[in-house]
Short mmCIF file of C-alpha atoms in Angstrom, two decimals:
data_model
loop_
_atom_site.label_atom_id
_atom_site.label_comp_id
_atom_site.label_asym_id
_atom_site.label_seq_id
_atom_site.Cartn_x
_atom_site.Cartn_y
_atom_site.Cartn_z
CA UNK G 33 7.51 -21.84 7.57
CA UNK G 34 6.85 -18.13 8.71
CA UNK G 35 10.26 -15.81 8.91
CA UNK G 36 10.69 -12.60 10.15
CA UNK G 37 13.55 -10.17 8.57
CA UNK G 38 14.75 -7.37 10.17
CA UNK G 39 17.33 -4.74 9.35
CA UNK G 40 18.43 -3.20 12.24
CA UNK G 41 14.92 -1.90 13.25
CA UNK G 42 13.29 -4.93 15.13
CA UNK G 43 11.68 -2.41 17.60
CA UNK G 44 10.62 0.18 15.19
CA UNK G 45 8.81 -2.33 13.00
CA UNK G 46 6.66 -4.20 15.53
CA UNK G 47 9.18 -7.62 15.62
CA UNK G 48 10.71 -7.82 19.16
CA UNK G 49 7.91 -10.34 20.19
CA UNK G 50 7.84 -12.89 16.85
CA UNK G 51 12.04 -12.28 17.77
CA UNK G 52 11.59 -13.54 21.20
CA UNK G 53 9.07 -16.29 20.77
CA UNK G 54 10.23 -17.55 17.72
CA UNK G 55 14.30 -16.84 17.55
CA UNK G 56 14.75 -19.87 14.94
CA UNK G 57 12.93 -18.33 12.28
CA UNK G 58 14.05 -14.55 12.79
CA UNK G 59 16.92 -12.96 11.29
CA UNK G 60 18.47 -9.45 11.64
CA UNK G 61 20.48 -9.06 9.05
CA UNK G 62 21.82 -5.37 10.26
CA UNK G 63 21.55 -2.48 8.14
CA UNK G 64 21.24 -3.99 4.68
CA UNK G 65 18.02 -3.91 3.20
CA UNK G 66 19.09 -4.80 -0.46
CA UNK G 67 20.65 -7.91 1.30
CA UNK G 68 17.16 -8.41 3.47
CA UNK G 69 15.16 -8.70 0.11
CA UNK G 70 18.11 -11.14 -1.43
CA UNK G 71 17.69 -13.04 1.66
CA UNK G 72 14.09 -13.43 1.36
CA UNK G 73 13.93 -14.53 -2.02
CA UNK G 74 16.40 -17.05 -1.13
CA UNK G 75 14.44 -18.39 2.33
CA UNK G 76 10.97 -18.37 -0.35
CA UNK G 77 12.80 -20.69 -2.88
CA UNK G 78 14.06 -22.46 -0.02
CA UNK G 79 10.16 -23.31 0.93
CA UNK G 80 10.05 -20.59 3.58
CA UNK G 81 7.54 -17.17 3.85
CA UNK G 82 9.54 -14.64 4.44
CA UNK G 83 8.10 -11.44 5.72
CA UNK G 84 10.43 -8.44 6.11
CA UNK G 85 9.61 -5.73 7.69
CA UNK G 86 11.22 -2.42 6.64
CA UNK G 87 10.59 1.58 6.79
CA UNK G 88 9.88 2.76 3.38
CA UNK G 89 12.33 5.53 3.05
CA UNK G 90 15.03 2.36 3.66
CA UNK G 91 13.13 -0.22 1.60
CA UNK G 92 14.57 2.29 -1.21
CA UNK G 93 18.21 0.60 -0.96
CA UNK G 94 16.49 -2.41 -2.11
CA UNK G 95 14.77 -1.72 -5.44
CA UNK G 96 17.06 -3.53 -7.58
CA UNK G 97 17.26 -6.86 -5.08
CA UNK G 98 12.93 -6.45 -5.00
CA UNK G 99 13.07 -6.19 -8.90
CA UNK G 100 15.67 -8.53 -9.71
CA UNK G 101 15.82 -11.24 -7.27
CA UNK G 102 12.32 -11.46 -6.27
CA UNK G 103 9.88 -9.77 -8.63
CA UNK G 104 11.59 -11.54 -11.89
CA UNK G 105 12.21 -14.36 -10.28
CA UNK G 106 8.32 -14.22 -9.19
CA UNK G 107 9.08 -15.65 -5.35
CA UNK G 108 6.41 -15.66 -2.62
CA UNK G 109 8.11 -12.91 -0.72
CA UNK G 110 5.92 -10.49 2.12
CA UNK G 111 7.29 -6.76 2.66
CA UNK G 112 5.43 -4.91 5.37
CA UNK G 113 6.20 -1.35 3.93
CA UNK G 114 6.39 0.75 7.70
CA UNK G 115 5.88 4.96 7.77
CA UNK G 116 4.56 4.79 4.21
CA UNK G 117 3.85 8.01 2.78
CA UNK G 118 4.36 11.01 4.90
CA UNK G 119 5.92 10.90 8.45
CA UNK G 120 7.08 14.30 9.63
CA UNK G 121 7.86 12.92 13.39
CA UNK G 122 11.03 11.11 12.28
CA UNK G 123 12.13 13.62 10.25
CA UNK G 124 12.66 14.16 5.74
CA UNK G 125 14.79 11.00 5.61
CA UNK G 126 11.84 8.95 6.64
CA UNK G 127 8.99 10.12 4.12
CA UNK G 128 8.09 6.91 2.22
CA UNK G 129 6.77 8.83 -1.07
CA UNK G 130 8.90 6.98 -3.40
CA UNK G 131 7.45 3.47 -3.09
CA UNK G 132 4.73 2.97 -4.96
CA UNK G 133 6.61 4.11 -8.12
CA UNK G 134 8.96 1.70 -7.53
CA UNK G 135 6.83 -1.18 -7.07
CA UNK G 136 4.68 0.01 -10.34
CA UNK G 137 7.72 -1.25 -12.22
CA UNK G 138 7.60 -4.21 -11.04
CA UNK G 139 5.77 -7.48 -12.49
CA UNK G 140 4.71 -10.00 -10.14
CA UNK G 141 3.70 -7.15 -7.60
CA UNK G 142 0.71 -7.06 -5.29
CA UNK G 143 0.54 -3.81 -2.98
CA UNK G 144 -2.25 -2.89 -0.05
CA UNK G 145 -2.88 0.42 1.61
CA UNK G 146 -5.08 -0.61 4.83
CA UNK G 147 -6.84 2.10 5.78
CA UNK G 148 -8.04 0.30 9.27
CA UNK G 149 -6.38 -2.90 11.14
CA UNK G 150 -9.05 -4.87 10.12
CA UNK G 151 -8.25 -4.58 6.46
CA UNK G 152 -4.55 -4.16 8.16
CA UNK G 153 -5.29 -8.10 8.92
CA UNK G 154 -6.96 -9.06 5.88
CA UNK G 155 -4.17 -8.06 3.41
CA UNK G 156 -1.43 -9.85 5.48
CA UNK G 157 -3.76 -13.20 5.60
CA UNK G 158 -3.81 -12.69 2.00
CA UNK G 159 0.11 -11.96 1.42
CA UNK G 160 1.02 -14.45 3.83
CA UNK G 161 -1.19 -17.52 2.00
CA UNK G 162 -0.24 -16.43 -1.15
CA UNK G 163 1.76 -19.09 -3.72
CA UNK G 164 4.26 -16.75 -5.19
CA UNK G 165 5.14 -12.79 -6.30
CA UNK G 166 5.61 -10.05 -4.59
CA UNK G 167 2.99 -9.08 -1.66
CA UNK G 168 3.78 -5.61 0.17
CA UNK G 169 1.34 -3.73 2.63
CA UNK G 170 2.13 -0.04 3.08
CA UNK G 171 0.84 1.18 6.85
CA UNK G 172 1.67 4.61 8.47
CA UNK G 173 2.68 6.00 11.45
CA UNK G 174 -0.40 6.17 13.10
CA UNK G 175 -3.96 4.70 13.95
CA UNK G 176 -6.52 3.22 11.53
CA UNK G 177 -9.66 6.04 10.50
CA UNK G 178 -12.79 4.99 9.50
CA UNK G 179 -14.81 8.00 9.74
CA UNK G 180 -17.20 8.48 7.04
CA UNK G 181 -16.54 5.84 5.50
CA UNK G 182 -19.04 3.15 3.60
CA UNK G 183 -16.94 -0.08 4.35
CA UNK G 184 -16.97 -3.05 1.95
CA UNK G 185 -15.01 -6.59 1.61
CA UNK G 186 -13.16 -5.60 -1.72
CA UNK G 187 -10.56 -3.52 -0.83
CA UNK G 188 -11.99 -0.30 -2.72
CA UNK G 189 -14.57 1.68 -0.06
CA UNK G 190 -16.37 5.05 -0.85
CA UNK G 191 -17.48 7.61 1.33
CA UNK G 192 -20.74 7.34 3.60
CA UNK G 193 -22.37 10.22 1.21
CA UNK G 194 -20.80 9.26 -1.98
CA UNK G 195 -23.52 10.07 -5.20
CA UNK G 196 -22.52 8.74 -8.72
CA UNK G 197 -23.76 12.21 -9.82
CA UNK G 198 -20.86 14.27 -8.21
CA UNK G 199 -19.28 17.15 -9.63
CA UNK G 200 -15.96 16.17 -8.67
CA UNK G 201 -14.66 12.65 -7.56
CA UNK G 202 -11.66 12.27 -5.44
CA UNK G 203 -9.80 8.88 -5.96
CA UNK G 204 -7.31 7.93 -3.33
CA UNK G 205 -5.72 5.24 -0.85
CA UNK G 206 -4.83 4.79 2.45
CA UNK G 207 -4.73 7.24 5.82
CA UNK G 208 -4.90 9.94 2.64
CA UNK G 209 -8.17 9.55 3.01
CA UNK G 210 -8.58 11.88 5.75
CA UNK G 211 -7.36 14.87 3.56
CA UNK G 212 -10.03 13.63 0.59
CA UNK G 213 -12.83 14.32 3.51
CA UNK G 214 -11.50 17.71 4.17
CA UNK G 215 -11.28 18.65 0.49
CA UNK G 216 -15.38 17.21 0.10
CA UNK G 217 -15.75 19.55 2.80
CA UNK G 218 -14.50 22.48 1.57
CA UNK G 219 -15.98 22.20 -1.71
CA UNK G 220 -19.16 21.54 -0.55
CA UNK G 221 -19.32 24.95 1.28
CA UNK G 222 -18.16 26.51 -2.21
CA UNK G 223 -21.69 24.70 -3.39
CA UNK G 224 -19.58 21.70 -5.34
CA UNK G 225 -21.12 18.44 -5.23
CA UNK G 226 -17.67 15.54 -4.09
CA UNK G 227 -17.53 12.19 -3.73
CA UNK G 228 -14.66 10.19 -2.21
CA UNK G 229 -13.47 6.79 -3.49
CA UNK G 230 -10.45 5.04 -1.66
CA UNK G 231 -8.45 2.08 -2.19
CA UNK G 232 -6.78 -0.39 -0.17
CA UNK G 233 -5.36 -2.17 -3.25
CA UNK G 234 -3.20 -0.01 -5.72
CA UNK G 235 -1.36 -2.54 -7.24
CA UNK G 236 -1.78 -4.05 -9.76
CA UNK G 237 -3.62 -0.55 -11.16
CA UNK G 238 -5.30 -3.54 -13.27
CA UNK G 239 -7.79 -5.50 -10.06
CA UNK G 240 -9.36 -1.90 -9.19
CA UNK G 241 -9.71 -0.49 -12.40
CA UNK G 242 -13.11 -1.45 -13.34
CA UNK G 243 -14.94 -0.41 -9.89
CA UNK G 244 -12.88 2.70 -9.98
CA UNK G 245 -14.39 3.46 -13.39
CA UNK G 246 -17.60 1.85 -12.40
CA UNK G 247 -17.66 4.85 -9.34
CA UNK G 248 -16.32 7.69 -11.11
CA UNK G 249 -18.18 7.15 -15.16
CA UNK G 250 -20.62 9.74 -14.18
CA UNK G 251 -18.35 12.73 -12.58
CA UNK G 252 -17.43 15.74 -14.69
CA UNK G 253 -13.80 15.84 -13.10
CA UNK G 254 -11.55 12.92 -11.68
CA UNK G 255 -8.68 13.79 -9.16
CA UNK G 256 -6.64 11.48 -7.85
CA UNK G 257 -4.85 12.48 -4.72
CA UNK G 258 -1.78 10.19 -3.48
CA UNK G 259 0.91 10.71 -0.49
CA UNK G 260 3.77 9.63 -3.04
CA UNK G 261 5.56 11.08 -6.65
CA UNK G 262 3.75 11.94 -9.67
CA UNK G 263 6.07 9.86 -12.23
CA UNK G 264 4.80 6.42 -11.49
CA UNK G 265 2.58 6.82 -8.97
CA UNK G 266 -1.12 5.37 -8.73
CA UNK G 267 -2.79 8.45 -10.44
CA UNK G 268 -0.23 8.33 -13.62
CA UNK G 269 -1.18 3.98 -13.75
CA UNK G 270 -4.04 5.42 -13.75
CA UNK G 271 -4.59 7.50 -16.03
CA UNK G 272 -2.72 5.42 -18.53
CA UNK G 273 -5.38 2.66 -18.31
CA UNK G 274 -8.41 5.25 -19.16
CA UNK G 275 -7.09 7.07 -21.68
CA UNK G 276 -6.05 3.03 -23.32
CA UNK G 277 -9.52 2.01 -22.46
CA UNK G 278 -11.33 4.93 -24.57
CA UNK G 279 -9.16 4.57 -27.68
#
């Protein structure tokens, strides 16, 4: 029941081989990614798992197909969400900043940020068994990095050194990461105590709220650094949940 969707970019997202093994259940529907997502929701009610793999910067065109056709309509539909965040190679049209926000909007909504393949695996096992919503996985350009990092089975890690007692704790997601460890760094030689807590599932802000605030109860300040906009973004989710739960 697997299907692959394409718009135009079967060789820039990884397809060619499903394509060529499996041509009955692949579909290029050129370049028309609202019509990719319509498509999808319309192969999931049909019994099918779609997955559609798109660049994020082009998954854009597609935010009122994802809302209205497949979030609302809550259909099993996979989105493998290519050169998320920032990907300066391929140039400013092709920085995929914008799709959290629009996914926070969304009900019926799962999203990963695998921060190595073998969480990269994991969250499409999970997407791809799912029974219905929405189930993207945002991936760079790039390799997996695991350096420093305390590895766990529930999608939200911390850093090898991380102390409950820190000064400052950096919450983030994703290949992001990296930047969070250079920041600890840097602090650390200006005699600030930093801990680093990163996330591999953003949305719902609701399934990692409680071991985010479990990790970061005890730190004086909270910063949450994202590859992505402000308005609607992980941090502002966020934020709206703590300053709810202390009321």
């Amino acid at each position: 029941r697997l299907c692959a969707i394409s718009a135009a970019m079967t060789d820039g997202t990884g397809l060619s081989e499903f394509f060529k093994k499996f041509p009955e259940r692949s579909f290029d529907v050129g370049i028309a990614e609202g019509h990719a997502v319509t498509f999808s929701a319309g192969l999931s009610a049909g019994g099918c798992v779609p997955v559609f793999a798109v660049y994020s910067s082009f998954f854009q065109r597609s935010f009122d197909n994802s809302l209205h056709d497949a979030a609302l309509q809550n259909l099993h539909c996979v989105f493998g969400i290519d050169r998320a965040g920032l990907s300066p190679d391929d140039g400013s049209t092709h920085h995929g900043i914008f799709d959290v926000s629009m996914f926070s909007l969304m009900s019926n909504c799962t999203v990963f940020a695998p921060l190595t393949y073998k969480s990269l695996e994991s969250a499409l096992d999970i997407s791809v068994n799912a029974k219905n919503g929405i189930w993207a996985i945002r991936y760079p350009k790039g390799s997996e990095f695991t350096e420093g990092l305390k590895l766990s089975e529930e999608f939200v890690y911390t850093d090898e050194n991380y102390n409950e007692n820190s000064d400052v704790m950096i919450v983030t997601y994703g290949r992001i990461y990296t930047e969070a460890l250079l920041a600890k760094k840097i602090l650390a030689e200006k005699g600030v105590g930093c801990s680093v807590v990163v996330l591999e599932k953003i949305l719902p802000v609701s399934a990692s709220f409680e071991k985010v605030k479990k990790y970061c109860s005890k730190a004086c300040k909270i910063i949450i650094l994202e590859e992505g906009m402000e308005s609607g973004g992980f941090g502002q989710n966020i934020l709206s949940m703590i300053n709810a739960d202390s009321e």
